[in-house]
Amino acid sequence: VNTPTGYTRLPIFNETDNCQVFAKVHDGSESDPSVSFTGGGVGNDTQAQMAAFRNMPITLTDLADVVVGAQTQLNASAQNIAVPHLPLTPITGQVVLAFGAKQDDWTSVTSPTGFTEIGEPVSTVGNDQGITWGYRIDTTPAIVGVNPAFTVTGGTSAVSRSAVAAIAGGFQ
């Protein structure tokens, strides 16, 4: 995934992974970015989705420093999308994001326990694909435990990729 103009790639997924997360500080007049992809195979589906978080740190020298910690995971073929745990000392006010991408479509997805879903779009234009993500805001610090997962209904077992990331928050 190529970095859209005006955005910063956050160090959540590895730079060469087929999933990425980008950030930008709102400047008062945002429009959807143009997201492009390099590589891939014939018939592969591509998707992008946006979300906004308020009261986040905006005065960092490098916006990528907003990521306190992250873990990624490539999963073998399965129905659900396993998410790695995040073994770091939690921070009050952190925003924890969980991400999942699967090489198949689905009927619905339930986010890991404690997370609020942001979206779960699917595409059946080519080889089928779905992305899902959720967030939680830790007013009381909490570690992301072992074995959280997105529970997938419908579709078939397929390879998936996931990540969990803690983002500095609480800068009201």
JSON list of N, CA and C in Angstrom, two decimals, residues 1 6 12-13 34 40-41 44 49 51 54 65 67 72 80 83 87 90 95 101-102 104 111 118 153-155 170:
[
{"chain": "A", "resi": 1, "resn": "VAL", "atom": "N", "xyz": [0.86, -1.17, 0.00]},
{"chain": "A", "resi": 1, "resn": "VAL", "atom": "CA", "xyz": [0.00, 0.00, 0.00]},
{"chain": "A", "resi": 1, "resn": "VAL", "atom": "C", "xyz": [0.91, 1.22, 0.00]},
{"chain": "A", "resi": 6, "resn": "GLY", "atom": "N", "xyz": [0.26, 13.61, 1.97]},
{"chain": "A", "resi": 6, "resn": "GLY", "atom": "CA", "xyz": [-0.12, 14.32, 3.18]},
{"chain": "A", "resi": 6, "resn": "GLY", "atom": "C", "xyz": [-0.29, 13.43, 4.41]},
{"chain": "A", "resi": 12, "resn": "ILE", "atom": "N", "xyz": [2.77, 0.18, 12.44]},
{"chain": "A", "resi": 12, "resn": "ILE", "atom": "CA", "xyz": [1.93, -0.88, 13.02]},
{"chain": "A", "resi": 12, "resn": "ILE", "atom": "C", "xyz": [2.20, -2.17, 12.26]},
{"chain": "A", "resi": 13, "resn": "PHE", "atom": "N", "xyz": [1.89, -2.20, 10.97]},
{"chain": "A", "resi": 13, "resn": "PHE", "atom": "CA", "xyz": [2.23, -3.34, 10.13]},
{"chain": "A", "resi": 13, "resn": "PHE", "atom": "C", "xyz": [3.65, -3.15, 9.62]},
{"chain": "A", "resi": 34, "resn": "SER", "atom": "N", "xyz": [-6.49, 9.67, -2.00]},
{"chain": "A", "resi": 34, "resn": "SER", "atom": "CA", "xyz": [-6.36, 8.70, -3.09]},
{"chain": "A", "resi": 34, "resn": "SER", "atom": "C", "xyz": [-5.37, 7.64, -2.62]},
{"chain": "A", "resi": 40, "resn": "GLY", "atom": "N", "xyz": [0.77, -7.10, -6.02]},
{"chain": "A", "resi": 40, "resn": "GLY", "atom": "CA", "xyz": [-0.46, -7.87, -5.93]},
{"chain": "A", "resi": 40, "resn": "GLY", "atom": "C", "xyz": [-0.61, -8.74, -7.16]},
{"chain": "A", "resi": 41, "resn": "GLY", "atom": "N", "xyz": [-1.71, -9.47, -7.19]},
{"chain": "A", "resi": 41, "resn": "GLY", "atom": "CA", "xyz": [-1.94, -10.38, -8.29]},
{"chain": "A", "resi": 41, "resn": "GLY", "atom": "C", "xyz": [-3.21, -10.03, -9.04]},
{"chain": "A", "resi": 44, "resn": "ASN", "atom": "N", "xyz": [-6.93, -9.71, -7.45]},
{"chain": "A", "resi": 44, "resn": "ASN", "atom": "CA", "xyz": [-6.93, -9.45, -6.02]},
{"chain": "A", "resi": 44, "resn": "ASN", "atom": "C", "xyz": [-7.75, -8.20, -5.71]},
{"chain": "A", "resi": 49, "resn": "GLN", "atom": "N", "xyz": [-10.25, 2.18, 4.20]},
{"chain": "A", "resi": 49, "resn": "GLN", "atom": "CA", "xyz": [-11.31, 2.72, 5.04]},
{"chain": "A", "resi": 49, "resn": "GLN", "atom": "C", "xyz": [-10.71, 3.79, 5.95]},
{"chain": "A", "resi": 51, "resn": "ALA", "atom": "N", "xyz": [-11.20, 6.50, 9.49]},
{"chain": "A", "resi": 51, "resn": "ALA", "atom": "CA", "xyz": [-11.86, 6.81, 10.76]},
{"chain": "A", "resi": 51, "resn": "ALA", "atom": "C", "xyz": [-11.18, 8.05, 11.33]},
{"chain": "A", "resi": 54, "resn": "ARG", "atom": "N", "xyz": [-10.64, 12.10, 17.84]},
{"chain": "A", "resi": 54, "resn": "ARG", "atom": "CA", "xyz": [-10.45, 13.46, 18.34]},
{"chain": "A", "resi": 54, "resn": "ARG", "atom": "C", "xyz": [-9.64, 13.46, 19.62]},
{"chain": "A", "resi": 65, "resn": "ASP", "atom": "N", "xyz": [5.23, 8.81, 15.92]},
{"chain": "A", "resi": 65, "resn": "ASP", "atom": "CA", "xyz": [5.51, 8.61, 17.34]},
{"chain": "A", "resi": 65, "resn": "ASP", "atom": "C", "xyz": [4.25, 8.45, 18.18]},
{"chain": "A", "resi": 67, "resn": "VAL", "atom": "N", "xyz": [2.30, 6.08, 17.93]},
{"chain": "A", "resi": 67, "resn": "VAL", "atom": "CA", "xyz": [2.19, 4.64, 18.21]},
{"chain": "A", "resi": 67, "resn": "VAL", "atom": "C", "xyz": [3.08, 4.29, 19.40]},
{"chain": "A", "resi": 72, "resn": "THR", "atom": "N", "xyz": [2.04, -7.46, 15.06]},
{"chain": "A", "resi": 72, "resn": "THR", "atom": "CA", "xyz": [1.33, -7.98, 13.89]},
{"chain": "A", "resi": 72, "resn": "THR", "atom": "C", "xyz": [1.38, -9.50, 13.90]},
{"chain": "A", "resi": 80, "resn": "ASN", "atom": "N", "xyz": [-11.99, -17.65, 11.99]},
{"chain": "A", "resi": 80, "resn": "ASN", "atom": "CA", "xyz": [-11.84, -16.40, 12.74]},
{"chain": "A", "resi": 80, "resn": "ASN", "atom": "C", "xyz": [-10.47, -15.79, 12.49]},
{"chain": "A", "resi": 83, "resn": "VAL", "atom": "N", "xyz": [-5.86, -12.32, 16.78]},
{"chain": "A", "resi": 83, "resn": "VAL", "atom": "CA", "xyz": [-5.18, -11.04, 16.96]},
{"chain": "A", "resi": 83, "resn": "VAL", "atom": "C", "xyz": [-4.08, -11.23, 18.00]},
{"chain": "A", "resi": 87, "resn": "PRO", "atom": "N", "xyz": [1.93, -6.99, 24.78]},
{"chain": "A", "resi": 87, "resn": "PRO", "atom": "CA", "xyz": [2.54, -7.06, 26.10]},
{"chain": "A", "resi": 87, "resn": "PRO", "atom": "C", "xyz": [3.32, -5.79, 26.44]},
{"chain": "A", "resi": 90, "resn": "PRO", "atom": "N", "xyz": [0.23, -0.52, 29.91]},
{"chain": "A", "resi": 90, "resn": "PRO", "atom": "CA", "xyz": [-0.80, 0.36, 29.37]},
{"chain": "A", "resi": 90, "resn": "PRO", "atom": "C", "xyz": [-0.71, 1.77, 29.93]},
{"chain": "A", "resi": 95, "resn": "VAL", "atom": "N", "xyz": [-5.57, 4.81, 23.10]},
{"chain": "A", "resi": 95, "resn": "VAL", "atom": "CA", "xyz": [-6.55, 4.24, 22.19]},
{"chain": "A", "resi": 95, "resn": "VAL", "atom": "C", "xyz": [-5.91, 2.96, 21.65]},
{"chain": "A", "resi": 101, "resn": "ALA", "atom": "N", "xyz": [-7.59, -8.56, 8.44]},
{"chain": "A", "resi": 101, "resn": "ALA", "atom": "CA", "xyz": [-7.84, -8.67, 6.99]},
{"chain": "A", "resi": 101, "resn": "ALA", "atom": "C", "xyz": [-7.84, -10.14, 6.65]},
{"chain": "A", "resi": 102, "resn": "LYS", "atom": "N", "xyz": [-8.81, -10.56, 5.84]},
{"chain": "A", "resi": 102, "resn": "LYS", "atom": "CA", "xyz": [-8.95, -11.98, 5.52]},
{"chain": "A", "resi": 102, "resn": "LYS", "atom": "C", "xyz": [-9.11, -12.14, 4.01]},
{"chain": "A", "resi": 104, "resn": "ASP", "atom": "N", "xyz": [-11.03, -13.68, 2.19]},
{"chain": "A", "resi": 104, "resn": "ASP", "atom": "CA", "xyz": [-12.36, -14.19, 1.87]},
{"chain": "A", "resi": 104, "resn": "ASP", "atom": "C", "xyz": [-13.37, -13.16, 2.35]},
{"chain": "A", "resi": 111, "resn": "SER", "atom": "N", "xyz": [-16.06, -7.83, 16.80]},
{"chain": "A", "resi": 111, "resn": "SER", "atom": "CA", "xyz": [-14.73, -7.40, 17.26]},
{"chain": "A", "resi": 111, "resn": "SER", "atom": "C", "xyz": [-14.34, -8.14, 18.54]},
{"chain": "A", "resi": 118, "resn": "ILE", "atom": "N", "xyz": [-15.26, -0.43, 14.13]},
{"chain": "A", "resi": 118, "resn": "ILE", "atom": "CA", "xyz": [-15.20, 0.73, 13.24]},
{"chain": "A", "resi": 118, "resn": "ILE", "atom": "C", "xyz": [-15.83, 0.37, 11.90]},
{"chain": "A", "resi": 153, "resn": "THR", "atom": "N", "xyz": [-18.49, -14.63, 10.84]},
{"chain": "A", "resi": 153, "resn": "THR", "atom": "CA", "xyz": [-19.65, -15.43, 10.46]},
{"chain": "A", "resi": 153, "resn": "THR", "atom": "C", "xyz": [-19.75, -15.41, 8.94]},
{"chain": "A", "resi": 154, "resn": "GLY", "atom": "N", "xyz": [-19.97, -16.57, 8.33]},
{"chain": "A", "resi": 154, "resn": "GLY", "atom": "CA", "xyz": [-20.09, -16.66, 6.88]},
{"chain": "A", "resi": 154, "resn": "GLY", "atom": "C", "xyz": [-18.74, -16.78, 6.22]},
{"chain": "A", "resi": 155, "resn": "GLY", "atom": "N", "xyz": [-18.77, -17.00, 4.92]},
{"chain": "A", "resi": 155, "resn": "GLY", "atom": "CA", "xyz": [-17.53, -17.18, 4.18]},
{"chain": "A", "resi": 155, "resn": "GLY", "atom": "C", "xyz": [-16.90, -18.52, 4.52]},
{"chain": "A", "resi": 170, "resn": "GLY", "atom": "N", "xyz": [-5.59, 10.77, 25.24]},
{"chain": "A", "resi": 170, "resn": "GLY", "atom": "CA", "xyz": [-5.79, 11.47, 26.49]},
{"chain": "A", "resi": 170, "resn": "GLY", "atom": "C", "xyz": [-5.18, 12.86, 26.52]}
]
